[in-house]
PDB file of C-alpha atoms in Angstrom:
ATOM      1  CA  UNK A   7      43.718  61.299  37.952  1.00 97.00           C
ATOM      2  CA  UNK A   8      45.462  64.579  36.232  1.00 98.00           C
ATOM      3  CA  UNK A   9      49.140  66.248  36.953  1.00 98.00           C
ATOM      4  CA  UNK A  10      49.878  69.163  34.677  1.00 98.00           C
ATOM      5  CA  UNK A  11      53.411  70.541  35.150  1.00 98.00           C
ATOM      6  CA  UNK A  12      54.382  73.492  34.193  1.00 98.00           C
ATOM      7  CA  UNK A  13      57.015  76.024  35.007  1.00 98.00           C
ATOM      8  CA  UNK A  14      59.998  74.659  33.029  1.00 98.00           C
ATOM      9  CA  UNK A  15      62.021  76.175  30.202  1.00 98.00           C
ATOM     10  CA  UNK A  16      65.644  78.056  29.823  1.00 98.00           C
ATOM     11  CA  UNK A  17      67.491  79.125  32.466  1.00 98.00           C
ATOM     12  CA  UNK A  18      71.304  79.704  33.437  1.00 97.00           C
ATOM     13  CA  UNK A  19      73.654  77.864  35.655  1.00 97.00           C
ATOM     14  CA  UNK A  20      72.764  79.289  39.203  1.00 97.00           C
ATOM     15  CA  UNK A  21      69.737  80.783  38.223  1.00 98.00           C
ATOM     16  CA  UNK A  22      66.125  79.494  39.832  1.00 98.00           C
ATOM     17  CA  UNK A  23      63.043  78.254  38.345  1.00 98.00           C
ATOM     18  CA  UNK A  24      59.754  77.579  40.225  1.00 98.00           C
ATOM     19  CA  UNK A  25      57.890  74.585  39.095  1.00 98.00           C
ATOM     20  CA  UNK A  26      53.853  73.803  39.453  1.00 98.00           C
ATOM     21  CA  UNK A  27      51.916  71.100  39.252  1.00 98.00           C
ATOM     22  CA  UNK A  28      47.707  70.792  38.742  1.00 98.00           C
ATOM     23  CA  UNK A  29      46.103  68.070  40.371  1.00 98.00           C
ATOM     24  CA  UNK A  30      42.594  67.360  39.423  1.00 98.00           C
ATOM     25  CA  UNK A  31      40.163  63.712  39.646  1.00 98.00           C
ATOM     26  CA  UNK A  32      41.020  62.856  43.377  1.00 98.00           C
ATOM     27  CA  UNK A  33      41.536  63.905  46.801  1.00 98.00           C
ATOM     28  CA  UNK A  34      45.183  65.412  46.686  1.00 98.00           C
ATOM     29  CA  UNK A  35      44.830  66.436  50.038  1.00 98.00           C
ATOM     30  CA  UNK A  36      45.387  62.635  51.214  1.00 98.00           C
ATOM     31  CA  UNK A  37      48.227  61.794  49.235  1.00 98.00           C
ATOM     32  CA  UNK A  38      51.941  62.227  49.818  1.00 98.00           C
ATOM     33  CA  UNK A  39      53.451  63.700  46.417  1.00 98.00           C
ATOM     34  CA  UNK A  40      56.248  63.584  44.561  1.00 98.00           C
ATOM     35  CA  UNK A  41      59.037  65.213  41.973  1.00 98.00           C
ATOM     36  CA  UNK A  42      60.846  62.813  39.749  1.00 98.00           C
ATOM     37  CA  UNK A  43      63.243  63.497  37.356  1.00 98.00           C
ATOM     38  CA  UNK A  44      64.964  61.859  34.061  1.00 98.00           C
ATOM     39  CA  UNK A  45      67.434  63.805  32.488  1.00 98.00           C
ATOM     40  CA  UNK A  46      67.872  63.403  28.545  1.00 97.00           C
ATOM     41  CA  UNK A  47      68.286  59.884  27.839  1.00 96.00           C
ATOM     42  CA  UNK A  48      68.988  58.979  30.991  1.00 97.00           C
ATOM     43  CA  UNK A  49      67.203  57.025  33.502  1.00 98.00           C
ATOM     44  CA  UNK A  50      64.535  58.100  36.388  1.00 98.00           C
ATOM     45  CA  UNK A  51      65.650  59.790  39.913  1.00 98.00           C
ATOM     46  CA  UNK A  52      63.531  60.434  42.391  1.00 97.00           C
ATOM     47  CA  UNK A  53      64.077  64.472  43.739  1.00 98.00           C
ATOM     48  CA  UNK A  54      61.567  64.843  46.472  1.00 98.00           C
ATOM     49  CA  UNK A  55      58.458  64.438  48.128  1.00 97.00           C
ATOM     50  CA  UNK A  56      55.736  66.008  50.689  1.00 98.00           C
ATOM     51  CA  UNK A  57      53.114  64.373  53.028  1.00 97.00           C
ATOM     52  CA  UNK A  58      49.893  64.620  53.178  1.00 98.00           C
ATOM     53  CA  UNK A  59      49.615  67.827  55.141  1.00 97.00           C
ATOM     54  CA  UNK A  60      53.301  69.117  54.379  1.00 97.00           C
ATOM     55  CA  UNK A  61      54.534  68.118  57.971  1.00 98.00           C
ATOM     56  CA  UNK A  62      57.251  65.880  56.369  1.00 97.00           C
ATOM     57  CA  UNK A  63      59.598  66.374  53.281  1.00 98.00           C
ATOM     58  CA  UNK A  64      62.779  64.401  51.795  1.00 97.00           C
ATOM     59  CA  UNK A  65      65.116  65.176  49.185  1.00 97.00           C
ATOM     60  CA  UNK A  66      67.819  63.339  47.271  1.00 97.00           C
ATOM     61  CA  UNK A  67      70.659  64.597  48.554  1.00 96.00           C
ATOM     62  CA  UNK A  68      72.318  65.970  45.578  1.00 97.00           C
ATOM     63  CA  UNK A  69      69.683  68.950  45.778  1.00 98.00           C
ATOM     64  CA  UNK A  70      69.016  69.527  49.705  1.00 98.00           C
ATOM     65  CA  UNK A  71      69.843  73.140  50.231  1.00 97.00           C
ATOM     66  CA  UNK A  72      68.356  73.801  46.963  1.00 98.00           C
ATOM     67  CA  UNK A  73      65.570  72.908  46.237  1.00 98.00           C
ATOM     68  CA  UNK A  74      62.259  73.042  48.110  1.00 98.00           C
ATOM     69  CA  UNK A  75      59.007  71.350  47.572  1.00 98.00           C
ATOM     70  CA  UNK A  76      55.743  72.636  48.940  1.00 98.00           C
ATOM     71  CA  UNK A  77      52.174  72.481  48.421  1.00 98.00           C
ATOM     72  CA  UNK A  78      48.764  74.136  48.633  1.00 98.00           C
ATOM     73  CA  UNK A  79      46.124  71.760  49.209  1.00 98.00           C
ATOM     74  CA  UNK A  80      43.513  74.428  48.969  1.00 98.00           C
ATOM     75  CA  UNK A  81      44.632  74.810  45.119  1.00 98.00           C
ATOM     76  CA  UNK A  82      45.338  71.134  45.056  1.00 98.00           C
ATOM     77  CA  UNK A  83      48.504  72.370  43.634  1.00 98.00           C
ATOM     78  CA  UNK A  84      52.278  71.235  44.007  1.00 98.00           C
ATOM     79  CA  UNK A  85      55.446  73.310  43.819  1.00 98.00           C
ATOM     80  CA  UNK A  86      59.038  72.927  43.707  1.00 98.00           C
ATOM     81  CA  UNK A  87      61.145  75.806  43.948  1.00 98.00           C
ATOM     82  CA  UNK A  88      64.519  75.104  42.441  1.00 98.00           C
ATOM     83  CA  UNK A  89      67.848  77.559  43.656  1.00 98.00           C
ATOM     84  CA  UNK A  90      70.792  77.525  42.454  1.00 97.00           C
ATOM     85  CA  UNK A  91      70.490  75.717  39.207  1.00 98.00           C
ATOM     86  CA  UNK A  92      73.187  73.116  37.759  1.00 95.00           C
ATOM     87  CA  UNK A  93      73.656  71.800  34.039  1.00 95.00           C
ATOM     88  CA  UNK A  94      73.072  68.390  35.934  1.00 95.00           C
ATOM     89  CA  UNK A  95      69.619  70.027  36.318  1.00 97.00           C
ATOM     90  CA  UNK A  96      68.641  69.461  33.033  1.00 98.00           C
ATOM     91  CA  UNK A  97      65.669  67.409  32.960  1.00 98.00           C
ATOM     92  CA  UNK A  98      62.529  66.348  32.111  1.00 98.00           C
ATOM     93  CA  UNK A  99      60.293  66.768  36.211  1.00 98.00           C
ATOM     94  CA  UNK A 100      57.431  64.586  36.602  1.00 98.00           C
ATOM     95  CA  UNK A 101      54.802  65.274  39.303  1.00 98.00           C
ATOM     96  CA  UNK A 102      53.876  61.817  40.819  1.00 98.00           C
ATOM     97  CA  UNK A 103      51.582  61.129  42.970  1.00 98.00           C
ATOM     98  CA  UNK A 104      52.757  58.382  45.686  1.00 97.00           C
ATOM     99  CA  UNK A 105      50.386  55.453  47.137  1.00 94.00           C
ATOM    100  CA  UNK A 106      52.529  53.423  49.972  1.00 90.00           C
ATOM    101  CA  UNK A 107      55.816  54.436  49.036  1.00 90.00           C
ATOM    102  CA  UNK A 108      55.170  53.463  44.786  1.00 95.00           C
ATOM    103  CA  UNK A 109      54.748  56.111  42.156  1.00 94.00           C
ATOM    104  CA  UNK A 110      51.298  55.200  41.003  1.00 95.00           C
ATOM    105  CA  UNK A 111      50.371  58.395  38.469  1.00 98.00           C
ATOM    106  CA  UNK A 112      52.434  60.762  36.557  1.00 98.00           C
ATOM    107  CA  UNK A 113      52.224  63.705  34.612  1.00 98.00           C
ATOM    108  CA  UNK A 114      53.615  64.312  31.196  1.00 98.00           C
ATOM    109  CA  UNK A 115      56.365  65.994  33.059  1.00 98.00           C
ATOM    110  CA  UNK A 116      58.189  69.594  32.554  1.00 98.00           C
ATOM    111  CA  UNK A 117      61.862  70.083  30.761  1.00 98.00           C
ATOM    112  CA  UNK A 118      63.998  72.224  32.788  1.00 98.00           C
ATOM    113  CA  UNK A 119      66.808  73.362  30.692  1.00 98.00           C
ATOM    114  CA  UNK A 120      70.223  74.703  32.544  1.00 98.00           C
ATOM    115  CA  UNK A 121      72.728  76.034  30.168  1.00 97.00           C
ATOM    116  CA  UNK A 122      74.279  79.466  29.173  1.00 95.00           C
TER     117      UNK A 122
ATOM    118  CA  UNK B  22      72.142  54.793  50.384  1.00 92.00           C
ATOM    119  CA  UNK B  23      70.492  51.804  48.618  1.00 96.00           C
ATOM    120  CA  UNK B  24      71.615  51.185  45.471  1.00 97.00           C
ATOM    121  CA  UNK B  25      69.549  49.499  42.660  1.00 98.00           C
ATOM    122  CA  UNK B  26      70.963  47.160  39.705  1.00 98.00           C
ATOM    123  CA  UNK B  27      69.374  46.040  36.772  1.00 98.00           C
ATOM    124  CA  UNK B  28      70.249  42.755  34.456  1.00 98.00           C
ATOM    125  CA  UNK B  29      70.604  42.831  31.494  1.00 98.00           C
ATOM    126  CA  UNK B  30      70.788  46.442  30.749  1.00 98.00           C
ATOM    127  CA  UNK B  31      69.240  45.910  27.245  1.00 98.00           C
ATOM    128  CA  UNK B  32      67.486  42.784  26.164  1.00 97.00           C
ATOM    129  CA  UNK B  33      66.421  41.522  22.770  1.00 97.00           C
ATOM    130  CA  UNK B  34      63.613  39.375  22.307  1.00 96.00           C
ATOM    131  CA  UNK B  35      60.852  38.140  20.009  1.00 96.00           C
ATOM    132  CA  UNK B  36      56.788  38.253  20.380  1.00 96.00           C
ATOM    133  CA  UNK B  37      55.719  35.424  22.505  1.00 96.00           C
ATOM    134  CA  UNK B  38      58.883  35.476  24.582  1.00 97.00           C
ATOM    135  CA  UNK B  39      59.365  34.698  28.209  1.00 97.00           C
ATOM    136  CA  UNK B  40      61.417  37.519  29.346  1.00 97.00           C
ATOM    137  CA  UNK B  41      62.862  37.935  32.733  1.00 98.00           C
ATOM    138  CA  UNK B  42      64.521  41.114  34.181  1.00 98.00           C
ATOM    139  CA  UNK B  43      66.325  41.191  37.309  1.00 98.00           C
ATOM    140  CA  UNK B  44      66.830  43.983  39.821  1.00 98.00           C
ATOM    141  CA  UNK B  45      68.968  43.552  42.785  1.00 98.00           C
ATOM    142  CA  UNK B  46      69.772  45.998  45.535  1.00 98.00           C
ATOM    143  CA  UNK B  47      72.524  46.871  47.744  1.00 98.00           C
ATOM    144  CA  UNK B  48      71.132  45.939  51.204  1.00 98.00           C
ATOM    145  CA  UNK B  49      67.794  44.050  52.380  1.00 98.00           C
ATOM    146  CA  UNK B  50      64.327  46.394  50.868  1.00 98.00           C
ATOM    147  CA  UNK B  51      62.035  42.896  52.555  1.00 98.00           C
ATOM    148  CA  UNK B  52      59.367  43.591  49.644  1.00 98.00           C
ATOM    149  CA  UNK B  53      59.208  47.395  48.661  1.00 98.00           C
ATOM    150  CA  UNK B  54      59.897  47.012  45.429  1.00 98.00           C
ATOM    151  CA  UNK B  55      58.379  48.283  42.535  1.00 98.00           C
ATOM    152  CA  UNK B  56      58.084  47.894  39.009  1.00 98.00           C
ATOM    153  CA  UNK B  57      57.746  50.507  36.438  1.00 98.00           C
ATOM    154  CA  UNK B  58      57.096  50.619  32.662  1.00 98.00           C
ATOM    155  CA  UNK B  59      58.707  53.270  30.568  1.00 98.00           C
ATOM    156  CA  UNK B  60      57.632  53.766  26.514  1.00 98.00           C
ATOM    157  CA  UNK B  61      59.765  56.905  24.556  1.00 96.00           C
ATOM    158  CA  UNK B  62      58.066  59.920  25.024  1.00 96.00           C
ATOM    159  CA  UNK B  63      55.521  59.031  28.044  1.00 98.00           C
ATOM    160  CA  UNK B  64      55.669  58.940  31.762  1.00 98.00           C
ATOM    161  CA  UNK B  65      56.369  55.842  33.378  1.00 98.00           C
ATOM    162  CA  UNK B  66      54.116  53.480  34.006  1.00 98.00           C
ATOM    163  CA  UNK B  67      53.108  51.508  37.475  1.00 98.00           C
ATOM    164  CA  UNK B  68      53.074  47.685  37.073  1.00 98.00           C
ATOM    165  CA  UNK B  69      53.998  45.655  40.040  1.00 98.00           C
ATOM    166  CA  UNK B  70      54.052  46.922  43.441  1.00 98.00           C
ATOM    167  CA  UNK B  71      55.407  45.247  46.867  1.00 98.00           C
ATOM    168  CA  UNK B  72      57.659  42.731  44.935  1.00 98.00           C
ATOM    169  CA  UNK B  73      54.624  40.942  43.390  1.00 98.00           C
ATOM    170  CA  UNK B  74      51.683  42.526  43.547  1.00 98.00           C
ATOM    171  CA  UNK B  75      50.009  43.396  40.186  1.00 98.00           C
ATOM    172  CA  UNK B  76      48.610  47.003  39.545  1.00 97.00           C
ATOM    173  CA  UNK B  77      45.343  47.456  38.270  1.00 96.00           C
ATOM    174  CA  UNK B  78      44.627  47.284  34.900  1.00 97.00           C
ATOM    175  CA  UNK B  79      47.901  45.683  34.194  1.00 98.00           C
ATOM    176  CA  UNK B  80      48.112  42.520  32.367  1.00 97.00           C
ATOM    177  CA  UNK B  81      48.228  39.212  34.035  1.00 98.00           C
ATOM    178  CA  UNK B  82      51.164  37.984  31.729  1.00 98.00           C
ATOM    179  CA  UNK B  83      53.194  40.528  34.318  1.00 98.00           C
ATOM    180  CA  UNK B  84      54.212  38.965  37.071  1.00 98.00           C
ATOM    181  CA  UNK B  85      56.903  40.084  40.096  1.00 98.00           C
ATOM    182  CA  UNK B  86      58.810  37.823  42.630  1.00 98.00           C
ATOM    183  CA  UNK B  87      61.543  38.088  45.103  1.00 98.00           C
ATOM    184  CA  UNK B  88      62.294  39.886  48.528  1.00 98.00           C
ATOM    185  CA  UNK B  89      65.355  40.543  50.153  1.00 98.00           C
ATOM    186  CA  UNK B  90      67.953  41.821  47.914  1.00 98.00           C
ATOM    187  CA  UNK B  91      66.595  39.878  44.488  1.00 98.00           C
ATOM    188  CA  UNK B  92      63.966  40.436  42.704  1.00 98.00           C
ATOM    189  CA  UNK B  93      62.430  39.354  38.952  1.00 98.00           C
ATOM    190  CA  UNK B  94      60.126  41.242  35.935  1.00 98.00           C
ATOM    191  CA  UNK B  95      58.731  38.442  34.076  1.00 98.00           C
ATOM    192  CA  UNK B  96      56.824  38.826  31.296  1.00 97.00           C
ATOM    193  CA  UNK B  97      55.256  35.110  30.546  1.00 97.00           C
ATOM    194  CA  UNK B  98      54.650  35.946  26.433  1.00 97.00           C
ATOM    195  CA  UNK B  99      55.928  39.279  25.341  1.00 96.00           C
ATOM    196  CA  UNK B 100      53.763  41.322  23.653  1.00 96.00           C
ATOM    197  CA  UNK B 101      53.856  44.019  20.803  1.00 94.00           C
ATOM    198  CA  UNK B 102      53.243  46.582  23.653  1.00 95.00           C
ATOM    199  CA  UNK B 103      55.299  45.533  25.768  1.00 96.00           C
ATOM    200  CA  UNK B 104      58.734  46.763  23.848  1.00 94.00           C
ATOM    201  CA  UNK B 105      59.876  49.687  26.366  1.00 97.00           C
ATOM    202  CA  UNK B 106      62.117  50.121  29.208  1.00 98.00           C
ATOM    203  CA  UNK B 107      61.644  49.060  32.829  1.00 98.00           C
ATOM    204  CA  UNK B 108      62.941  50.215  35.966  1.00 98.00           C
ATOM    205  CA  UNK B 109      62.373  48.953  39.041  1.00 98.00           C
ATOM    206  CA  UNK B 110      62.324  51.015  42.246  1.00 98.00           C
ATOM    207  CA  UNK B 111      62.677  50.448  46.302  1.00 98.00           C
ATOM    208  CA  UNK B 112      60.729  52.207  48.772  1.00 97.00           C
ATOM    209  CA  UNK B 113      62.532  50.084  51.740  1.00 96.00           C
ATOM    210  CA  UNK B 114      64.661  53.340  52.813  1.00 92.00           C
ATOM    211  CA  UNK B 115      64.017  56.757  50.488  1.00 92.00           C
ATOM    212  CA  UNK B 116      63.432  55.809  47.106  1.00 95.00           C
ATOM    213  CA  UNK B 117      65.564  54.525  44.866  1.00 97.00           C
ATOM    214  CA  UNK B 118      65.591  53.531  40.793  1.00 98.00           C
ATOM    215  CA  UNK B 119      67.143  51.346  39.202  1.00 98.00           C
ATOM    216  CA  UNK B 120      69.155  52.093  35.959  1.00 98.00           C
ATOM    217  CA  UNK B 121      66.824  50.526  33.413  1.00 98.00           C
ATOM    218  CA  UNK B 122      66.242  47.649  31.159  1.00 98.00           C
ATOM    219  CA  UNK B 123      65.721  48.304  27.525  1.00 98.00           C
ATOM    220  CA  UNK B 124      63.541  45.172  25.688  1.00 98.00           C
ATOM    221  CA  UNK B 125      63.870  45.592  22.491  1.00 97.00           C
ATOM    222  CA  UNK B 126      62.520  43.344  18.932  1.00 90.00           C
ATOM    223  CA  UNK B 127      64.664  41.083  18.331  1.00 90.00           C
TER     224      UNK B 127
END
């Protein structure tokens, strides 16, 4: 199992930033996915997550309205599109791939940066 | 919302150890709870997975127990590799982690 994230760097309070994720060694087409975030020396908070097929999505609420999470099975590729960008945005994202509800592989994750 | 508590928050202890970490959540989660191993620099890692289930490849000195609200990490002789921070996590209702407990050498 691979997740490559990319997609992060710089960007200013309100501003957007699309994220991307690269799946690669199994069938990403049958798993729900995941975005999971740990801000600087903080602890881990989940952020959102897709079924299988994209028919069903969840977000924390502190970014509903925001953020969106999609993906493109065909690419075996993962997205989340982040609006309206906060300093509280700051953060290290993680693409995770999710077996019954767990977190069972990550990537090395991508730092989003929100600051002027 | 289910919230998710971790004791102690930081926890010092020698090689060969018996360590015990204890999560505890807000409201009933039955047994979706899972454990996860965190080293600086590196993505967490999966250990334990419905309260007590052990991941693959994980070592058999992990162990997991509890349901309900209360649940325990135990470690039955710490390791060298096993110095890093844990978090546990529900999947009962959304998902939820808990703050984190740092072992450290003692």
């Amino acid at each position: 199992v691979q997740l490559v994230e990319s997609g992060g760097g710089l960007v200013q309070p309100g501003g957007s930033l699309r994220l991307s994720c690269a799946a690669s060694g199994f069938m990403f087409r049958s798993y729900w996915m995941s975005w999971v975030r740990q801000a600087p020396g903080k602890g881990l908070e989940w952020v959102a997550n897709i079924k299988e097929d994209g028919s069903e999505i969840n977000y924390v609420d502190s970014v509903k309205g925001r953020f969106t999470i999609s993906r493109d099975n065909a690419k075996n590729s993962l997205y989340l599109q982040m609006n309206t960008l906060r300093g509280e945005g700051t953060a290290l994202y993680y693409c995770v791939r999710n077996r019954r509800g767990t977190h069972d592989s990550w990537g090395q994750g991508t730092l989003v940066t929100v600051s002027s | 919302d289910i919230q998710m508590t971790q004791s102690p928050s930081t926890l010092s202890a020698s090689v060969g150890d018996r360590v015990t970490i204890t999560c505890r959540a807000s409201q009933n989660i039955n047994v979706w709870l899972a454990w996860y191993q965190q080293k600086p620099g590196k993505a967490p890692k999966l250990l334990i997975y419905d309260a007590s289930r052990l991941e693959s490849g994980v070592p058999s000195r992990f162990s997991g127990s509890g349901s309900g609200t209360e649940f325990t990490l135990t470690s039955s002789s710490l390791q060298p590799d096993d110095f890093a921070t844990y978090y546990c996590q529900q999947y009962n209702t959304s998902w939820t982690f808990g703050p984190g407990t740092k072992v450290e050498i003692k």
